[in-house]
Amino acid sequence: MTWEAILDRIRSSNEIFRLTVDECVELYNNAPLHQLMAAAHHRRLLHNPSNEVSYLVDRNINYTNVCTINCQFCSFYRPPGHDETYTQSYEEIRQRIVELEAIGGSRILMQGGVNPSLDFEWYLDLLKELREHHPTIDLDCFSPIEIEGIAEVTNLSTNEVLTHLKSAGMHGLPGGGAEMLVETVRSDVSPKKGHPDNWLRVMKEAQLLGLTTSATNVIGFGETNQDRIQHLDRIRQQQDEVHENGYPGFTSFIAWPVQLETNTYGKRNRGQNRFERGAGSTEYLRHVAISRLFLDNVNHIQASWPTMGMGIAQMALLAGADDAGSTMMEENVVSASGTTKLSATEYELQLSITRAGFIPVRRNSDYVRLETPNALENAPTVVCEPPSQVVELV
Ligand code: SF4
């Protein structure tokens, strides 16, 4: 079928019917961006039929930068023994949560490197302490590669590790580390992460334990459009399987382009055709639209303001995304490779959502609506240079 016929079928239907891999490759390769965005927005309104866009007040905590995995696109990690390594104390982590509580936050996203010097008790005791002292904060902690690292140190299976962590108070897992679930790409940019099946297996184990998870995707490694659809297809297939078992599976999907400024991967590819590595704004928007169209069994698509800036994130809300992400407060992993501003106030998120034509709604980690304060009433009274990344659409 041609891209024109596929888009006609999508736009004229009020059903969320399944698109095949071949149909989405055809759309990816040939459909004009504005038509893709319009079709994806039509689908977004079938999934979430309101004019609302959700966001989360949360904080990222990168508790350690020690890591043995050496991903080529990562500028955050330091190998064991390096003089710039750090691991935050329980007190430092708790202080960050106190600051989150002060702004009414509901979730921490805690992830770091694979640090073999931390034993299992360190993780369990940390979760118990956080659960006891910060009972209103959801603890979304430790991405699949960290779970695998803990399993290696403890000699337990990843399922056993997850079971213990859940008992200690863990609410969910960050979706990080999926990057591109295509073996040829993964073995090139992050060979120690192992086969794509590993990430999917740990996520499935977590989902079947009732832990909250999300799916991520990094584009721009020189992969083909077919590879990108393969990544989406792995997620869609797993989501079908988990739904058959009666679990919600991935709450959402978020993609962003690899950051190339300061890492090994960027240096390795410097001087090569820029269009073969990384991904610009239109490429990103095309991918957001395709993901909304292809992932018929994932409820929410997030826009990525930290990597694209608020202006492109606003455009993503017109390309199938229905969630503006979160405040983050700090982030050190992606930002180490070249993005600039990785914290947004609730005011900035609400302003961006409103100016894009939507109604902002606070949510929690499970996409349950929370009471939404009117942050726009508390606009900064001192007028100064606007943050460079808050580019208004209208
Ligand atoms: S991306 Fe994560 S796993 Fe890879 S090197 Fe960085 S901290 Fe380690």
Short mmCIF file of C-alpha atoms and ligand atoms in Angstrom, two decimals:
data_model
loop_
_atom_site.label_atom_id
_atom_site.label_comp_id
_atom_site.label_asym_id
_atom_site.label_seq_id
_atom_site.Cartn_x
_atom_site.Cartn_y
_atom_site.Cartn_z
CA MET A 1 0.00 0.00 0.00
CA THR A 2 1.27 3.51 -0.73
CA TRP A 3 1.84 6.06 2.03
CA GLU A 4 -1.11 8.08 0.67
CA ALA A 5 -3.48 5.13 1.01
CA ILE A 6 -2.20 4.25 4.50
CA LEU A 7 -2.64 7.81 5.76
CA ASP A 8 -6.11 8.06 4.18
CA ARG A 9 -7.13 4.90 6.01
CA ILE A 10 -5.81 6.21 9.35
CA ARG A 11 -7.43 9.62 9.03
CA SER A 12 -10.80 8.25 7.95
CA SER A 13 -11.05 5.72 10.77
CA ASN A 14 -12.14 6.19 14.36
CA GLU A 15 -10.69 2.79 15.27
CA ILE A 16 -7.14 2.15 16.46
CA PHE A 17 -6.33 -0.58 13.94
CA ARG A 18 -2.89 -2.18 13.78
CA LEU A 19 -0.34 -1.04 11.23
CA THR A 20 2.14 -3.57 9.88
CA VAL A 21 5.90 -3.17 9.94
CA ASP A 22 5.93 -2.72 6.16
CA GLU A 23 3.24 -0.03 6.30
CA CYS A 24 5.18 1.94 8.89
CA VAL A 25 8.43 1.62 6.95
CA GLU A 26 6.57 3.00 3.92
CA LEU A 27 5.29 5.92 6.01
CA TYR A 28 8.72 6.51 7.53
CA ASN A 29 10.44 6.53 4.16
CA ASN A 30 7.97 8.51 2.11
CA ALA A 31 5.17 10.37 3.91
CA PRO A 32 5.55 14.17 4.23
CA LEU A 33 6.16 15.23 7.84
CA HIS A 34 3.11 17.48 8.18
CA GLN A 35 0.80 14.71 7.01
CA LEU A 36 2.42 12.19 9.35
CA MET A 37 2.01 14.60 12.26
CA ALA A 38 -1.67 15.18 11.43
CA ALA A 39 -2.36 11.44 11.24
CA ALA A 40 -0.49 10.81 14.51
CA HIS A 41 -2.44 13.58 16.23
CA HIS A 42 -5.67 11.98 14.99
CA ARG A 43 -4.54 8.69 16.55
CA ARG A 44 -3.46 10.44 19.75
CA LEU A 45 -7.01 11.74 20.16
CA LEU A 46 -8.35 8.19 19.79
CA HIS A 47 -5.99 6.99 22.55
CA ASN A 48 -6.49 10.03 24.79
CA PRO A 49 -9.59 11.86 23.65
CA SER A 50 -9.17 15.15 25.44
CA ASN A 51 -7.35 18.39 25.02
CA GLU A 52 -5.22 17.65 28.06
CA VAL A 53 -1.48 17.08 28.17
CA SER A 54 -0.06 15.49 31.30
CA TYR A 55 3.23 16.12 33.10
CA LEU A 56 4.95 14.88 36.23
CA VAL A 57 6.64 16.77 39.06
CA ASP A 58 9.62 14.60 39.88
CA ARG A 59 13.36 14.56 40.41
CA ASN A 60 16.13 12.62 38.72
CA ILE A 61 18.79 11.29 41.05
CA ASN A 62 21.97 9.90 39.55
CA TYR A 63 23.29 8.21 42.68
CA THR A 64 26.61 6.93 41.30
CA ASN A 65 28.68 7.56 38.18
CA VAL A 66 30.83 4.44 38.64
CA CYS A 67 30.16 2.10 35.73
CA THR A 68 31.79 -0.88 34.05
CA ILE A 69 29.66 -0.92 30.90
CA ASN A 70 31.47 1.79 28.88
CA CYS A 71 28.71 2.72 26.43
CA GLN A 72 30.28 4.77 23.65
CA PHE A 73 27.59 7.46 23.72
CA CYS A 74 27.93 8.04 27.48
CA SER A 75 29.96 10.91 28.96
CA PHE A 76 28.53 10.47 32.44
CA TYR A 77 30.21 7.33 33.69
CA ARG A 78 33.68 6.91 35.20
CA PRO A 79 35.35 3.51 35.50
CA PRO A 80 36.05 2.10 39.00
CA GLY A 81 39.18 3.71 40.46
CA HIS A 82 38.93 6.93 38.39
CA ASP A 83 39.49 10.04 40.51
CA GLU A 84 36.19 11.63 39.39
CA THR A 85 33.94 8.83 40.62
CA TYR A 86 31.19 9.52 43.16
CA THR A 87 28.49 7.65 45.01
CA GLN A 88 25.93 9.67 46.93
CA SER A 89 25.30 8.90 50.58
CA TYR A 90 21.81 8.05 51.86
CA GLU A 91 21.75 11.54 53.44
CA GLU A 92 22.56 13.23 50.12
CA ILE A 93 19.84 11.26 48.35
CA ARG A 94 17.31 12.01 51.08
CA GLN A 95 18.13 15.73 50.94
CA ARG A 96 17.28 15.70 47.24
CA ILE A 97 13.94 14.09 48.01
CA VAL A 98 13.22 16.67 50.71
CA GLU A 99 13.72 19.36 48.03
CA LEU A 100 11.33 17.47 45.74
CA GLU A 101 8.71 17.22 48.47
CA ALA A 102 8.97 20.98 48.96
CA ILE A 103 7.67 21.56 45.41
CA GLY A 104 4.93 18.93 45.70
CA GLY A 105 6.68 16.21 43.70
CA SER A 106 5.50 12.61 43.63
CA ARG A 107 8.29 10.52 42.12
CA ILE A 108 12.06 10.06 41.98
CA LEU A 109 13.72 8.51 38.97
CA MET A 110 16.94 7.13 40.40
CA GLN A 111 19.51 5.61 38.11
CA GLY A 112 23.25 5.48 37.84
CA GLY A 113 26.06 3.35 36.56
CA VAL A 114 26.69 -0.34 37.12
CA ASN A 115 28.77 -0.03 40.28
CA PRO A 116 30.20 -3.40 41.39
CA SER A 117 31.37 -2.04 44.75
CA LEU A 118 27.78 -1.56 46.02
CA ASP A 119 26.43 -4.72 47.61
CA PHE A 120 22.79 -5.77 47.60
CA GLU A 121 22.25 -4.54 51.17
CA TRP A 122 23.17 -1.02 50.07
CA TYR A 123 20.27 -0.99 47.60
CA LEU A 124 17.80 -2.73 49.92
CA ASP A 125 18.59 -0.54 52.94
CA LEU A 126 18.40 2.59 50.80
CA LEU A 127 14.94 1.70 49.51
CA LYS A 128 13.69 0.80 52.99
CA GLU A 129 14.96 4.09 54.40
CA LEU A 130 13.42 6.12 51.57
CA ARG A 131 10.13 4.25 51.87
CA GLU A 132 10.02 4.90 55.61
CA HIS A 133 10.88 8.61 55.51
CA HIS A 134 9.28 9.62 52.20
CA PRO A 135 6.10 7.52 51.95
CA THR A 136 4.37 9.78 49.38
CA ILE A 137 7.20 9.55 46.85
CA ASP A 138 7.14 6.77 44.23
CA LEU A 139 10.57 5.15 43.98
CA ASP A 140 11.28 4.37 40.31
CA CYS A 141 14.84 3.10 40.58
CA PHE A 142 17.55 1.19 38.72
CA SER A 143 17.26 0.55 34.99
CA PRO A 144 17.53 -3.01 33.59
CA ILE A 145 21.33 -2.91 33.16
CA GLU A 146 21.70 -1.93 36.85
CA ILE A 147 19.40 -4.80 37.81
CA GLU A 148 21.63 -7.12 35.78
CA GLY A 149 24.70 -5.68 37.52
CA ILE A 150 23.17 -6.29 40.96
CA ALA A 151 22.24 -9.84 39.92
CA GLU A 152 25.83 -10.49 38.90
CA VAL A 153 27.22 -9.25 42.23
CA THR A 154 24.64 -11.15 44.31
CA ASN A 155 24.52 -14.35 42.26
CA LEU A 156 20.73 -14.08 42.18
CA SER A 157 18.55 -14.07 39.09
CA THR A 158 17.27 -10.70 37.89
CA ASN A 159 13.76 -11.83 38.81
CA GLU A 160 14.90 -12.55 42.37
CA VAL A 161 16.66 -9.18 42.57
CA LEU A 162 13.50 -7.40 41.41
CA THR A 163 11.37 -9.33 43.90
CA HIS A 164 13.60 -8.27 46.81
CA LEU A 165 13.79 -4.66 45.62
CA LYS A 166 10.02 -4.52 45.32
CA SER A 167 9.63 -5.85 48.86
CA ALA A 168 12.02 -3.14 50.05
CA GLY A 169 9.83 -0.42 48.53
CA MET A 170 10.68 -0.05 44.85
CA HIS A 171 7.69 1.18 42.81
CA GLY A 172 9.06 0.88 39.28
CA LEU A 173 12.02 0.98 36.93
CA PRO A 174 13.32 3.80 34.74
CA GLY A 175 13.02 2.89 31.06
CA GLY A 176 16.62 3.79 30.32
CA GLY A 177 19.09 1.56 28.52
CA ALA A 178 16.90 0.35 25.67
CA GLU A 179 18.56 2.70 23.18
CA MET A 180 18.10 0.71 19.96
CA LEU A 181 16.82 -2.85 20.43
CA VAL A 182 18.60 -4.07 17.32
CA GLU A 183 21.55 -6.40 17.83
CA THR A 184 23.81 -4.92 15.13
CA VAL A 185 23.41 -1.38 16.48
CA ARG A 186 23.67 -2.39 20.12
CA SER A 187 26.80 -4.49 19.66
CA ASP A 188 28.44 -1.48 17.97
CA VAL A 189 27.63 1.29 20.47
CA SER A 190 27.29 -0.59 23.74
CA PRO A 191 28.53 -4.16 23.41
CA LYS A 192 28.70 -4.85 27.14
CA LYS A 193 24.97 -4.23 27.48
CA GLY A 194 24.44 -7.50 25.70
CA HIS A 195 21.58 -8.62 23.50
CA PRO A 196 18.39 -6.54 23.23
CA ASP A 197 16.55 -9.52 24.73
CA ASN A 198 18.21 -8.77 28.09
CA TRP A 199 16.57 -5.35 28.45
CA LEU A 200 13.21 -6.74 27.36
CA ARG A 201 13.47 -9.75 29.70
CA VAL A 202 14.19 -7.63 32.79
CA MET A 203 11.36 -5.27 31.89
CA LYS A 204 8.95 -8.15 31.44
CA GLU A 205 9.96 -9.64 34.78
CA ALA A 206 9.34 -6.26 36.40
CA GLN A 207 5.97 -5.87 34.67
CA LEU A 208 4.83 -9.33 35.78
CA LEU A 209 5.74 -8.37 39.35
CA GLY A 210 3.47 -5.34 39.04
CA LEU A 211 6.27 -2.76 38.89
CA THR A 212 5.75 0.38 36.82
CA THR A 213 7.86 0.63 33.65
CA SER A 214 8.24 2.81 30.58
CA ALA A 215 9.94 2.24 27.24
CA THR A 216 12.68 4.41 25.77
CA ASN A 217 14.41 4.69 22.40
CA VAL A 218 17.51 6.57 21.30
CA ILE A 219 17.83 7.27 17.57
CA GLY A 220 20.69 8.55 15.48
CA PHE A 221 23.28 5.76 15.59
CA GLY A 222 23.25 5.48 11.81
CA GLU A 223 20.46 2.88 11.96
CA THR A 224 17.95 2.47 9.15
CA ASN A 225 14.25 3.32 9.34
CA GLN A 226 13.66 -0.44 9.26
CA ASP A 227 15.84 -0.75 12.39
CA ARG A 228 13.78 1.91 14.14
CA ILE A 229 10.56 0.10 13.34
CA GLN A 230 12.18 -3.14 14.56
CA HIS A 231 12.79 -1.44 17.93
CA LEU A 232 9.14 -0.38 18.08
CA ASP A 233 8.04 -3.85 17.03
CA ARG A 234 9.98 -5.52 19.88
CA ILE A 235 8.16 -3.23 22.32
CA ARG A 236 4.76 -3.80 20.71
CA GLN A 237 5.18 -7.58 20.72
CA GLN A 238 6.22 -7.65 24.36
CA GLN A 239 3.37 -5.34 25.29
CA ASP A 240 0.92 -7.78 23.66
CA GLU A 241 2.36 -10.66 25.69
CA VAL A 242 2.20 -8.75 28.98
CA HIS A 243 -1.36 -7.58 28.29
CA GLU A 244 -2.35 -11.22 27.68
CA ASN A 245 -1.14 -11.90 31.23
CA GLY A 246 -3.37 -9.12 32.57
CA TYR A 247 -0.67 -6.53 33.33
CA PRO A 248 -0.50 -2.98 31.99
CA GLY A 249 3.09 -3.27 30.73
CA PHE A 250 4.84 -0.11 29.55
CA THR A 251 2.97 2.99 30.65
CA SER A 252 4.53 5.11 27.94
CA PHE A 253 7.15 5.49 25.25
CA ILE A 254 9.73 8.24 24.87
CA ALA A 255 12.39 8.69 22.20
CA TRP A 256 15.24 11.15 21.77
CA PRO A 257 18.28 11.57 19.52
CA VAL A 258 21.71 10.46 20.71
CA GLN A 259 23.78 13.37 22.03
CA LEU A 260 27.16 13.47 20.31
CA GLU A 261 28.98 16.49 21.70
CA THR A 262 31.43 15.10 24.21
CA ASN A 263 31.42 11.33 24.08
CA THR A 264 33.47 8.61 22.42
CA TYR A 265 30.75 7.96 19.90
CA GLY A 266 30.63 11.60 18.85
CA LYS A 267 34.43 11.77 18.53
CA ARG A 268 34.50 8.52 16.56
CA ASN A 269 32.06 9.93 14.03
CA ARG A 270 33.36 13.51 13.89
CA GLY A 271 34.04 14.61 10.36
CA GLN A 272 31.63 12.10 8.92
CA ASN A 273 28.43 13.16 7.24
CA ARG A 274 26.38 14.82 10.00
CA PHE A 275 23.21 13.47 8.46
CA GLU A 276 24.38 9.88 9.05
CA ARG A 277 24.63 10.32 12.83
CA GLY A 278 22.44 12.05 15.34
CA ALA A 279 18.95 13.24 14.45
CA GLY A 280 17.63 16.77 13.98
CA SER A 281 14.26 18.24 14.83
CA THR A 282 12.27 17.06 11.82
CA GLU A 283 13.75 13.57 12.11
CA TYR A 284 12.77 13.50 15.77
CA LEU A 285 9.21 14.67 15.03
CA ARG A 286 8.89 12.06 12.30
CA HIS A 287 9.89 9.39 14.82
CA VAL A 288 7.41 10.63 17.43
CA ALA A 289 4.61 10.49 14.86
CA ILE A 290 5.59 7.02 13.66
CA SER A 291 5.79 5.74 17.25
CA ARG A 292 2.24 6.98 17.97
CA LEU A 293 0.97 5.28 14.84
CA PHE A 294 2.82 1.99 15.36
CA LEU A 295 2.52 1.50 19.13
CA ASP A 296 -1.22 0.92 19.23
CA ASN A 297 -0.96 -0.87 22.60
CA VAL A 298 1.03 1.79 24.48
CA ASN A 299 -1.22 4.44 25.98
CA HIS A 300 1.08 7.43 26.20
CA ILE A 301 3.80 9.02 24.09
CA GLN A 302 6.09 11.53 25.80
CA ALA A 303 7.70 14.56 24.23
CA SER A 304 11.38 15.01 25.13
CA TRP A 305 12.03 18.63 26.07
CA PRO A 306 15.43 17.89 27.73
CA THR A 307 17.05 16.84 24.46
CA MET A 308 14.98 18.81 21.93
CA GLY A 309 14.13 22.01 23.80
CA MET A 310 10.66 23.19 24.74
CA GLY A 311 9.83 24.49 21.26
CA ILE A 312 10.27 21.14 19.52
CA ALA A 313 8.62 19.40 22.48
CA GLN A 314 5.59 21.63 21.84
CA MET A 315 5.63 20.50 18.20
CA ALA A 316 5.77 16.87 19.39
CA LEU A 317 2.45 17.51 21.19
CA LEU A 318 1.03 18.07 17.69
CA ALA A 319 2.72 14.90 16.37
CA GLY A 320 1.17 12.26 18.60
CA ALA A 321 2.65 12.97 22.04
CA ASP A 322 0.20 13.53 24.88
CA ASP A 323 2.64 13.96 27.76
CA ALA A 324 5.22 16.69 28.35
CA GLY A 325 7.55 14.63 30.54
CA SER A 326 8.65 15.89 33.92
CA THR A 327 10.41 18.61 35.86
CA MET A 328 13.48 16.39 36.49
CA MET A 329 15.15 19.06 38.69
CA GLU A 330 18.54 17.63 37.74
CA GLU A 331 19.90 15.16 35.24
CA ASN A 332 23.50 14.20 34.71
CA VAL A 333 23.61 11.27 32.27
CA VAL A 334 22.25 12.66 28.99
CA SER A 335 23.37 16.20 29.82
CA ALA A 336 26.99 15.04 30.16
CA SER A 337 26.93 14.34 26.41
CA GLY A 338 25.88 17.78 25.30
CA THR A 339 22.36 18.94 26.13
CA THR A 340 22.26 22.16 28.09
CA LYS A 341 19.19 22.74 30.26
CA LEU A 342 17.87 19.74 32.15
CA SER A 343 15.47 21.13 34.68
CA ALA A 344 12.07 22.68 34.16
CA THR A 345 9.79 24.34 36.66
CA GLU A 346 6.13 23.43 36.82
CA TYR A 347 5.46 26.95 35.56
CA GLU A 348 7.60 26.32 32.44
CA LEU A 349 5.89 23.01 31.69
CA GLN A 350 2.41 24.47 32.13
CA LEU A 351 3.31 27.52 30.03
CA SER A 352 4.64 25.36 27.20
CA ILE A 353 1.62 23.04 27.25
CA THR A 354 -0.82 25.95 27.36
CA ARG A 355 0.90 27.87 24.57
CA ALA A 356 0.82 24.74 22.40
CA GLY A 357 -2.98 24.77 22.79
CA PHE A 358 -3.53 22.15 25.50
CA ILE A 359 -4.63 21.98 29.12
CA PRO A 360 -1.86 20.95 31.55
CA VAL A 361 -2.68 18.15 33.99
CA ARG A 362 -0.42 16.88 36.74
CA ARG A 363 -0.05 13.11 36.92
CA ASN A 364 1.86 10.57 38.94
CA SER A 365 4.25 7.88 37.70
CA ASP A 366 1.31 5.59 36.80
CA TYR A 367 -0.40 8.32 34.76
CA VAL A 368 -3.10 8.78 37.40
CA ARG A 369 -4.36 12.37 37.41
CA LEU A 370 -3.41 14.47 40.42
CA GLU A 371 -4.75 17.80 41.55
CA THR A 372 -3.19 20.41 39.28
CA PRO A 373 -2.19 23.74 40.81
CA ASN A 374 -2.34 26.75 38.54
CA ALA A 375 1.39 27.39 38.30
CA LEU A 376 0.75 30.10 35.72
CA GLU A 377 -0.65 32.26 38.50
CA ASN A 378 2.83 32.22 39.99
CA ALA A 379 4.64 33.60 36.98
CA PRO A 380 8.09 34.96 37.80
CA THR A 381 7.71 38.63 38.70
CA VAL A 382 11.26 39.58 37.72
CA VAL A 383 11.40 39.82 33.96
CA CYS A 384 14.75 38.69 32.65
CA GLU A 385 16.14 36.78 29.69
CA PRO A 386 13.83 33.79 29.13
CA PRO A 387 15.48 30.38 29.46
CA SER A 388 17.03 29.66 26.07
CA GLN A 389 15.15 26.40 25.65
CA VAL A 390 11.68 27.73 26.43
CA VAL A 391 10.81 28.69 22.86
CA GLU A 392 7.12 29.35 22.57
CA LEU A 393 5.31 28.00 19.60
CA VAL A 394 2.85 30.87 19.26
S1 SF4 B 1 24.78 4.70 29.69
FE1 SF4 B 1 24.55 3.76 31.73
S2 SF4 B 1 25.35 1.69 31.46
FE2 SF4 B 1 26.14 2.88 29.74
S3 SF4 B 1 28.15 3.66 30.44
FE3 SF4 B 1 26.63 5.26 30.92
S4 SF4 B 1 26.06 4.85 33.02
FE4 SF4 B 1 27.04 2.97 32.26
#
